[in-house]
XYZ file of C-alpha atoms in Angstrom:
629
model
C 101.148 -29.184 5.426
C 98.181 -31.323 5.829
C 95.078 -29.801 4.240
C 92.593 -32.311 5.643
C 92.111 -34.751 8.485
C 92.625 -37.967 6.468
C 95.406 -38.901 8.740
C 92.960 -39.333 11.477
C 92.443 -43.220 11.323
C 90.237 -45.126 13.724
C 91.586 -44.460 17.256
C 92.467 -47.872 18.361
C 89.337 -49.474 16.794
C 89.532 -52.625 18.889
C 89.268 -50.345 22.149
C 86.623 -47.858 20.957
C 83.821 -50.361 21.341
C 85.012 -51.056 24.946
C 83.622 -47.688 25.986
C 79.973 -48.410 26.239
C 78.991 -44.676 26.997
C 80.621 -43.194 23.935
C 78.043 -43.269 21.089
C 80.321 -41.470 18.418
C 83.410 -42.307 16.466
C 86.776 -40.565 17.107
C 86.682 -38.645 13.776
C 83.187 -37.119 14.566
C 83.191 -33.444 15.242
C 80.393 -33.928 17.732
C 80.622 -36.730 20.364
C 77.598 -38.013 22.186
C 78.080 -39.820 25.622
C 75.527 -41.557 27.535
C 76.617 -40.189 30.778
C 73.615 -38.143 32.134
C 70.890 -40.688 32.992
C 69.701 -38.656 35.902
C 68.818 -35.800 33.475
C 67.718 -38.411 30.822
C 69.840 -36.885 28.169
C 73.156 -37.684 26.716
C 76.171 -35.516 27.334
C 77.291 -33.776 23.932
C 80.807 -32.497 23.212
C 80.721 -30.178 20.187
C 84.245 -29.549 18.880
C 83.167 -26.775 16.661
C 84.657 -24.149 19.163
C 86.235 -20.999 17.779
C 89.824 -20.333 19.010
C 91.076 -16.917 19.765
C 91.792 -16.051 16.123
C 88.183 -16.902 15.261
C 89.059 -20.201 13.247
C 87.176 -23.170 14.465
C 89.056 -26.056 16.275
C 87.692 -28.315 13.768
C 89.347 -26.519 10.817
C 91.916 -28.498 9.134
C 94.464 -25.872 10.041
C 93.980 -27.094 13.576
C 94.218 -30.623 12.989
C 97.021 -31.412 15.554
C 95.317 -29.378 18.312
C 91.946 -31.195 17.623
C 93.673 -34.689 17.578
C 95.654 -34.038 20.710
C 92.516 -32.926 22.512
C 90.357 -35.894 21.459
C 93.290 -38.281 22.500
C 93.480 -36.594 25.710
C 89.686 -37.264 26.404
C 90.079 -40.924 25.146
C 92.933 -41.508 27.454
C 90.761 -40.397 30.374
C 88.096 -42.967 29.393
C 90.722 -45.657 29.121
C 91.932 -45.242 32.638
C 91.358 -48.381 34.557
C 89.688 -46.404 37.515
C 87.032 -45.034 35.184
C 85.290 -48.240 34.980
C 84.856 -48.305 38.733
C 83.688 -44.700 39.141
C 80.105 -43.436 39.211
C 78.785 -41.471 36.138
C 78.902 -38.324 38.246
C 82.737 -38.913 38.848
C 83.297 -39.631 35.123
C 81.528 -36.438 34.287
C 83.460 -34.376 36.766
C 86.868 -35.714 35.391
C 85.628 -35.092 31.792
C 84.375 -31.544 32.599
C 87.863 -30.784 34.334
C 89.471 -31.635 30.963
C 86.980 -29.486 28.994
C 87.367 -26.599 31.381
C 91.161 -26.852 31.114
C 90.829 -26.357 27.396
C 88.465 -23.558 27.996
C 90.866 -21.573 30.251
C 93.667 -22.141 27.838
C 91.651 -21.027 24.958
C 89.761 -18.093 26.670
C 93.074 -16.460 28.038
C 95.101 -17.135 24.867
C 97.423 -14.436 23.679
C 97.224 -15.866 20.282
C 99.961 -18.501 20.693
C 97.601 -21.389 21.393
C 95.590 -20.602 18.275
C 98.745 -20.482 16.182
C 100.842 -23.319 17.753
C 98.487 -25.532 19.850
C 99.256 -27.243 23.118
C 102.978 -27.194 22.457
C 102.915 -23.377 23.082
C 101.533 -23.886 26.666
C 104.125 -23.405 29.313
C 104.220 -23.488 33.154
C 103.805 -19.736 33.484
C 100.675 -19.835 31.507
C 99.438 -22.776 33.382
C 100.133 -21.249 36.846
C 98.317 -18.068 35.826
C 95.265 -20.060 34.597
C 95.218 -22.376 37.691
C 95.484 -19.354 40.153
C 92.694 -17.687 38.119
C 90.473 -20.740 38.897
C 91.520 -20.949 42.525
C 90.399 -17.189 43.043
C 87.386 -17.316 40.816
C 85.394 -20.635 41.530
C 82.344 -19.209 40.021
C 82.565 -19.764 36.215
C 80.484 -16.499 35.451
C 83.208 -14.643 37.123
C 86.057 -16.662 35.847
C 85.141 -15.895 32.247
C 84.448 -12.089 32.840
C 80.704 -12.529 32.602
C 79.812 -9.216 33.989
C 81.864 -7.331 31.460
C 80.750 -9.490 28.664
C 76.945 -9.206 29.631
C 77.093 -5.377 30.087
C 78.879 -4.977 26.701
C 76.426 -7.412 24.885
C 73.286 -5.726 26.267
C 74.675 -2.309 25.173
C 75.402 -3.576 21.770
C 71.820 -4.684 21.466
C 70.483 -1.437 22.588
C 69.133 -2.889 25.911
C 69.513 -0.452 28.787
C 69.829 -1.624 32.372
C 67.622 0.646 34.812
C 69.462 2.186 37.804
C 67.045 0.563 40.176
C 66.566 -2.817 38.625
C 63.572 -4.924 39.583
C 62.145 -8.305 38.771
C 59.756 -6.769 36.166
C 62.828 -5.072 34.416
C 64.414 -8.463 34.265
C 61.250 -10.005 32.720
C 61.220 -7.146 30.097
C 64.897 -7.775 29.203
C 64.263 -11.571 28.766
C 61.275 -10.839 26.429
C 63.434 -8.577 24.433
C 66.068 -11.223 24.122
C 63.438 -13.774 23.150
C 61.987 -11.472 20.581
C 65.499 -11.228 18.957
C 65.778 -14.895 19.153
C 69.074 -14.594 21.228
C 70.514 -17.390 23.135
C 72.343 -15.371 25.747
C 74.664 -18.013 27.131
C 75.862 -18.937 23.589
C 76.162 -15.248 22.717
C 78.388 -14.575 25.735
C 80.471 -17.616 25.717
C 80.783 -19.035 22.104
C 84.256 -20.358 22.725
C 83.621 -22.427 25.749
C 82.913 -26.160 25.967
C 79.696 -26.780 28.219
C 78.925 -22.957 28.433
C 78.335 -21.119 31.641
C 74.937 -21.687 33.386
C 73.543 -18.473 35.015
C 70.358 -16.553 35.417
C 69.955 -12.823 34.748
C 68.177 -12.356 37.988
C 71.239 -13.559 40.008
C 73.888 -11.641 37.977
C 72.000 -8.468 37.304
C 70.293 -8.094 40.727
C 73.868 -8.787 42.084
C 73.153 -10.888 45.115
C 76.292 -9.697 47.042
C 73.847 -8.645 49.835
C 73.169 -12.351 50.484
C 76.236 -14.427 50.047
C 77.751 -17.215 52.036
C 80.434 -15.965 54.575
C 81.920 -17.243 57.764
C 82.380 -15.236 61.016
C 86.122 -16.331 61.191
C 88.845 -17.971 59.253
C 89.065 -21.586 59.588
C 91.472 -23.161 61.956
C 91.861 -26.232 59.700
C 94.302 -25.733 56.718
C 92.635 -28.367 54.629
C 89.179 -26.828 54.831
C 87.240 -27.862 51.603
C 85.404 -24.664 51.214
C 88.583 -22.607 51.023
C 89.024 -20.972 47.609
C 92.582 -22.205 47.762
C 91.636 -25.914 48.208
C 93.198 -27.937 45.373
C 91.051 -30.978 46.173
C 87.708 -29.060 45.592
C 88.805 -26.398 42.923
C 91.500 -27.732 40.595
C 91.708 -31.424 41.044
C 89.879 -32.289 37.842
C 91.998 -29.734 35.992
C 95.088 -31.535 37.316
C 93.778 -34.689 35.955
C 94.155 -33.219 32.311
C 97.770 -32.264 33.158
C 98.676 -35.686 34.467
C 97.178 -37.370 31.443
C 99.175 -35.038 29.180
C 102.236 -35.874 31.003
C 101.530 -39.607 30.497
C 100.919 -39.129 26.830
C 104.453 -38.268 26.412
C 105.476 -41.875 26.808
C 103.285 -42.631 23.595
C 104.917 -42.751 20.200
C 102.103 -40.883 18.575
C 103.719 -38.117 16.520
C 100.380 -36.556 15.679
C 100.115 -35.370 19.213
C 101.353 -31.813 20.068
C 101.910 -31.573 23.746
C 103.359 -29.025 26.262
C 106.886 -29.877 27.138
C 107.200 -32.527 29.723
C 109.246 -30.388 32.179
C 106.451 -27.701 32.006
C 103.764 -30.205 32.955
C 105.933 -31.780 35.708
C 106.512 -28.494 37.244
C 102.747 -27.907 37.544
C 102.278 -31.434 38.958
C 104.831 -30.838 41.620
C 103.732 -27.299 42.407
C 102.138 -26.664 45.817
C 98.951 -24.600 45.173
C 98.063 -24.582 48.739
C 101.295 -22.623 49.758
C 101.627 -24.728 52.818
C 101.645 -28.282 54.000
C 98.197 -29.855 54.697
C 98.047 -31.486 58.047
C 96.926 -35.053 58.324
C 96.151 -35.148 61.891
C 93.702 -32.140 62.332
C 91.484 -33.800 64.733
C 89.335 -31.741 67.363
C 89.254 -32.304 70.996
C 86.587 -34.812 71.602
C 85.419 -33.108 74.685
C 84.498 -30.203 72.406
C 82.744 -32.441 70.049
C 80.599 -33.777 72.946
C 79.671 -30.150 73.705
C 78.558 -29.351 70.359
C 76.673 -32.795 70.151
C 74.730 -31.836 73.259
C 73.881 -28.418 71.865
C 72.687 -29.927 68.575
C 70.574 -32.317 70.568
C 69.037 -29.633 72.690
C 68.417 -27.506 69.606
C 66.661 -30.311 67.903
C 64.472 -31.229 70.953
C 63.552 -27.678 71.569
C 63.038 -26.257 68.034
C 63.426 -29.051 65.453
C 59.701 -29.762 65.042
C 58.805 -25.929 64.970
C 61.324 -25.092 62.349
C 60.265 -27.994 60.136
C 56.481 -27.374 60.434
C 56.969 -23.671 59.873
C 59.168 -24.172 56.855
C 56.669 -26.695 55.294
C 53.798 -24.168 56.081
C 55.867 -21.450 54.385
C 56.260 -23.730 51.299
C 52.633 -24.774 51.188
C 51.555 -20.984 51.116
C 53.893 -20.334 48.249
C 52.323 -23.277 46.427
C 48.807 -22.061 47.177
C 49.776 -18.763 45.660
C 50.818 -20.650 42.596
C 54.392 -19.480 42.478
C 56.001 -22.881 42.876
C 54.826 -23.748 39.384
C 56.613 -20.778 37.854
C 59.237 -21.990 35.425
C 60.958 -18.671 34.997
C 64.234 -18.062 36.984
C 62.867 -15.113 38.746
C 63.364 -13.904 42.308
C 60.358 -13.568 44.531
C 60.184 -10.221 46.199
C 61.570 -10.151 49.665
C 58.650 -8.327 51.381
C 56.421 -11.088 50.136
C 58.820 -13.716 51.599
C 59.083 -11.838 54.868
C 55.360 -11.436 55.432
C 54.835 -15.102 54.431
C 57.435 -16.046 57.058
C 55.760 -14.142 59.817
C 52.426 -15.723 58.691
C 53.847 -19.253 58.491
C 56.168 -19.340 61.732
C 54.928 -21.033 64.935
C 54.375 -18.764 68.050
C 57.467 -20.317 69.561
C 59.616 -19.230 66.622
C 58.169 -15.695 66.611
C 58.765 -15.327 70.376
C 62.336 -16.514 69.540
C 62.887 -13.608 67.224
C 61.937 -14.783 63.761
C 60.680 -11.831 61.680
C 62.150 -12.365 58.130
C 63.029 -14.987 55.563
C 66.568 -14.158 55.013
C 69.013 -11.532 56.100
C 71.598 -9.425 54.176
C 75.136 -10.076 54.961
C 75.977 -6.724 56.665
C 78.091 -5.962 59.711
C 75.422 -7.219 61.985
C 74.878 -10.583 60.229
C 76.185 -13.064 62.717
C 74.561 -11.180 65.517
C 71.318 -11.305 63.706
C 71.727 -15.028 63.155
C 72.193 -15.600 66.882
C 69.240 -13.442 67.522
C 67.170 -15.960 65.443
C 65.809 -13.222 63.070
C 65.751 -15.447 59.958
C 63.770 -18.455 59.344
C 66.246 -19.639 56.653
C 69.146 -19.122 58.866
C 67.395 -21.174 61.668
C 66.828 -23.936 59.028
C 70.515 -23.784 58.067
C 71.420 -24.078 61.779
C 69.022 -27.098 62.198
C 70.335 -28.739 59.041
C 73.854 -28.313 60.516
C 72.644 -30.003 63.746
C 71.252 -33.024 61.762
C 74.219 -33.334 59.717
C 76.603 -33.142 62.795
C 74.685 -35.741 64.829
C 74.195 -38.133 61.900
C 77.830 -37.531 60.777
C 79.268 -38.183 64.221
C 77.041 -41.132 65.116
C 77.130 -43.076 61.879
C 80.841 -42.627 61.217
C 80.272 -42.628 57.509
C 81.884 -40.830 54.607
C 80.297 -37.591 53.479
C 79.625 -39.028 50.123
C 77.522 -41.880 51.824
C 75.631 -39.454 54.025
C 74.903 -37.236 50.986
C 73.736 -40.207 48.999
C 70.883 -40.761 51.517
C 67.496 -40.603 49.886
C 63.928 -39.577 50.941
C 62.491 -42.210 53.154
C 65.826 -43.935 53.696
C 65.043 -44.891 57.334
C 63.225 -47.780 58.976
C 61.567 -46.562 61.994
C 60.548 -50.011 63.398
C 64.080 -51.528 63.012
C 66.002 -48.374 63.667
C 67.922 -48.744 60.253
C 69.331 -46.311 57.818
C 70.075 -47.207 54.009
C 72.559 -45.502 51.765
C 75.048 -46.163 49.069
C 78.251 -47.310 50.309
C 81.309 -45.500 48.886
C 84.019 -47.495 47.241
C 81.768 -50.578 46.940
C 80.471 -51.267 43.384
C 78.143 -53.971 42.142
C 79.313 -53.527 38.511
C 81.250 -51.307 36.165
C 80.815 -47.536 36.082
C 80.365 -46.856 39.762
C 76.887 -48.163 40.667
C 77.381 -48.349 44.290
C 75.830 -51.001 46.511
C 73.124 -50.111 49.027
C 73.800 -51.009 52.709
C 71.707 -50.620 55.906
C 73.076 -50.140 59.291
C 71.478 -49.726 62.806
C 71.116 -46.208 64.181
C 69.526 -44.574 67.205
C 66.020 -43.057 67.562
C 67.347 -39.613 67.791
C 68.923 -39.940 64.349
C 65.842 -41.115 62.752
C 63.723 -38.400 64.511
C 65.935 -35.817 63.024
C 65.949 -37.176 59.521
C 62.009 -37.483 59.655
C 61.923 -33.862 59.945
C 64.239 -32.904 57.117
C 62.568 -35.677 55.068
C 59.306 -33.707 55.177
C 61.074 -30.599 53.573
C 62.863 -32.653 50.946
C 59.633 -34.210 49.688
C 58.317 -30.722 49.044
C 61.244 -29.321 46.935
C 61.089 -29.364 43.196
C 64.329 -30.076 41.067
C 65.269 -33.103 43.262
C 65.083 -35.746 40.635
C 67.545 -38.069 42.534
C 65.295 -37.815 45.741
C 68.310 -36.755 47.848
C 67.577 -36.223 51.589
C 69.984 -33.405 52.296
C 69.148 -30.991 49.404
C 68.665 -27.603 50.869
C 65.982 -24.935 49.539
C 67.363 -22.364 47.251
C 67.338 -18.948 48.843
C 65.372 -16.846 46.291
C 63.173 -19.696 44.776
C 62.625 -21.663 48.022
C 60.377 -24.146 46.394
C 63.416 -25.414 44.513
C 66.140 -27.749 45.758
C 69.595 -25.995 45.735
C 71.898 -28.559 44.172
C 75.144 -27.619 45.484
C 77.637 -29.816 47.511
C 78.884 -26.762 49.417
C 75.331 -26.503 51.150
C 76.551 -29.274 53.294
C 79.691 -27.235 54.533
C 77.565 -24.135 54.720
C 75.108 -25.587 57.014
C 77.886 -26.767 59.395
C 79.620 -23.526 59.289
C 76.422 -21.597 60.116
C 75.802 -24.066 63.054
C 79.311 -23.405 64.463
C 78.839 -19.568 64.025
C 75.623 -19.829 65.837
C 76.970 -21.889 68.746
C 79.952 -19.556 68.766
C 82.317 -22.599 69.006
C 85.383 -21.759 70.880
C 88.283 -20.191 68.808
C 91.642 -21.567 68.381
C 94.351 -18.984 67.776
C 91.704 -16.513 66.738
C 90.299 -18.898 64.246
C 87.180 -21.225 64.343
C 87.372 -24.930 63.893
C 84.932 -25.411 61.027
C 84.707 -29.228 61.557
C 84.342 -31.471 58.407
C 82.792 -34.956 57.946
C 86.246 -36.628 57.785
C 87.017 -35.342 61.263
C 83.534 -36.301 62.665
C 84.196 -39.894 61.352
C 86.889 -40.301 63.946
C 84.547 -39.145 66.838
C 83.595 -42.601 68.267
C 87.086 -43.826 68.033
C 88.575 -40.706 69.523
C 85.839 -40.761 72.340
C 86.686 -44.352 73.036
C 90.454 -44.020 73.432
C 89.978 -40.882 75.432
C 87.190 -42.099 77.543
C 89.494 -43.153 80.349
C 90.108 -39.434 80.832
C 86.669 -38.110 81.097
C 84.129 -40.980 81.340
C 82.651 -40.726 77.948
C 82.281 -44.444 77.411
C 78.762 -44.275 79.054
C 77.666 -41.589 76.620
C 78.921 -43.762 73.738
C 76.967 -46.639 74.932
C 73.837 -44.795 75.203
C 74.410 -43.526 71.556
C 74.920 -46.882 70.127
C 72.694 -48.974 72.358
C 75.483 -51.220 73.216
C 75.728 -53.058 76.616
C 79.327 -52.852 77.264
C 82.796 -51.331 76.314
C 83.859 -54.266 74.106
C 80.767 -54.096 71.909
C 81.310 -50.360 71.451
C 84.906 -51.063 70.307
C 83.731 -53.788 67.824
C 81.203 -51.317 66.335
C 83.970 -48.809 65.837
C 86.325 -51.326 64.135
C 83.458 -52.264 61.813
C 82.687 -48.704 60.624
C 86.131 -47.135 60.350
C 88.908 -48.283 58.048
C 92.477 -48.878 59.130
C 93.877 -45.544 58.199
C 91.359 -43.613 60.196
C 91.944 -46.022 62.997
C 95.714 -45.448 62.926
C 95.269 -41.746 62.753
C 93.235 -41.709 65.999
C 95.707 -44.169 67.637
C 98.674 -41.875 66.595
C 96.861 -38.674 68.010
C 96.183 -40.532 71.180
C 99.716 -41.897 71.682
C 101.039 -38.358 70.690
C 99.046 -36.772 73.579
C 99.898 -39.533 76.044
C 103.592 -40.235 75.020
C 104.842 -39.762 78.668
C 103.009 -42.863 79.619
C 104.762 -45.070 77.180
C 108.457 -45.451 77.833
C 108.763 -48.511 75.610
C 107.599 -46.555 72.566
C 110.071 -43.608 73.280
C 112.986 -46.040 72.730
C 111.705 -47.158 69.392
C 111.052 -43.479 68.300
C 114.706 -42.576 69.195
C 116.037 -45.634 67.333
C 113.806 -45.128 64.148
C 113.559 -41.218 64.016
C 116.317 -39.910 66.342
C 113.568 -38.411 68.735
C 115.199 -37.497 71.957
C 113.197 -34.480 73.552
C 109.425 -34.412 73.430
C 109.232 -30.958 74.560
C 110.173 -29.269 71.347
C 109.007 -31.603 68.806
C 105.903 -30.597 66.760
C 102.835 -32.877 67.613
C 102.162 -33.307 63.853
C 105.593 -34.556 63.207
C 105.425 -36.894 66.178
C 101.966 -38.154 65.068
C 103.492 -38.796 61.632
C 106.190 -40.991 63.224
C 103.713 -43.024 65.195
C 101.364 -43.431 62.177
C 104.322 -44.753 60.353
C 105.154 -47.379 63.067
C 101.555 -48.397 63.034
C 101.335 -48.776 59.229
C 104.659 -50.793 59.367
C 103.221 -52.950 62.119
C 106.167 -52.173 64.351
C 103.724 -51.336 67.188
C 100.027 -52.066 68.064
C 97.694 -49.988 69.907
C 94.662 -51.908 71.266
C 92.328 -51.920 74.269
C 92.612 -54.844 76.859
C 89.260 -55.585 78.289
C 89.118 -56.595 81.860
C 86.644 -58.996 83.485
C 84.058 -57.238 85.908
C 80.399 -57.356 86.383
C 79.551 -54.869 83.688
C 82.515 -55.643 81.357
C 83.168 -51.898 81.127
C 86.761 -51.659 82.313
C 89.730 -51.546 79.817
C 93.259 -50.391 79.272
C 94.903 -49.064 76.338
C 97.983 -51.117 75.583
C 100.818 -50.226 73.423
C 103.026 -53.202 72.197
C 106.279 -52.754 70.562
C 107.000 -55.663 68.198
C 110.235 -54.761 66.680
C 113.145 -52.541 67.805
C 115.188 -53.387 64.531
């Protein structure tokens, strides 16, 4: 039995110095990583975490568990892709591994404390992953409410029945007097801790939470609590790395059995297949686009100026300098809203700052009662128009910064995804032409972004925090919430009693879809107006330059699927390759998969053929079958 950590030799010393952001040695019990430059502080991993039996992870008794965990993290850093990722992505992957440990340790029945990672089986992992899927908020995931209530009671601190902000301040003063760090007291056995404010958790903001009017028609909706991509992807990174570590010959590692890990890696947490061709009828997108533009021209300036006036009044009252995480009284915010709103908005119905999510919530949104809801609708309009017209990835749009537009030259600047100028993911800036209406919209939200605190990275699409509106709400889900609020406000047509809450990856296909379908409903003139191009061929070149091959193939496959009766030469190839005989019964998604496979294998091409005429606007979509073999 080992009684010390002497066996922990330098972990591949020759590689250790190839990780420039790791400022500690493998043997150190506290690691410092230079990976948080936006906050101007290092990321610290303190391995002195108590296990379920109260013994620290760094105790000699737990040497194999500690060694295995450290090597797991190092294997993450040694992945080739890490050197091409941004600091934010590296941190996200690292936090995923730390949270995987947190879950195993927090919900341990004693076996992990006793036997380490080798005791972890597929049933336990399934339980933990499903816990995370159904509790995306960390405070709830780690039983925060129960822990908080129990701790305050043990400290003799009573919570009044009708709690107010004044009561919260009194509780915070008592904790400060006792020199209590509440986050460490509640969650001593968690890496990273759990960030929360007493105001949010004690005042229980269930009366103003994000909801949608209908279920989403799209099964790969990123805001779904069952979305693997957005919720447990980084946890799965840890499982993949442990599975890979089985190929090493390091006997000091104590890992779960390979079969248990592979079961999790092959498990379908979505419970159903995710569609790849969930596009939305382009006619409907044009309809939403028109509504967004109408809303912008009618109310964009009023909403922006009213909200800026609202923030100016808060600043004049000295509240925006308050560093305490307190929630301002709703009556104050409502009165300030009425005072700050333009006569047009008050005539429209604005009478409060935000609304409670009761049974009349969506009816009240459409009645324009809340300034904050109108702002969400307007941000949704801007996101929709910019997302459709610029055909960029969401990460690129989210990267846009304050003042990123050039009015005189009609250009937008942003960081290009998957394009790096050196290691560790510093993405290159690019500028692209755009339209006057896009710049006009961005100028409006630019005025709000400049006024918000907590926006160190100067992001353009940050949204005001609900209860401290002078602060930026740094949450990627704001982007989705704004779009969803827009679709509910416009009462976008339902499909099978579900609403199509569109995402940016679907909007990116908008131009290509509109081009291919334009023969059916004359959208090409609208496209030319959006893009400022003189003819159809120029429009198509723009589309090709701004969409990658996979997206173009998806659009072409959908077009062919919906127009298969016009392409007899393709029917023969589908029969030969996939045994398709009847097109009445086949699922459209399956047919689109088949066509996409033919496109990827270059067995067919789908391209426009432009015809000579005075305006160079005429074209035909030609499908060429290259190989029947």
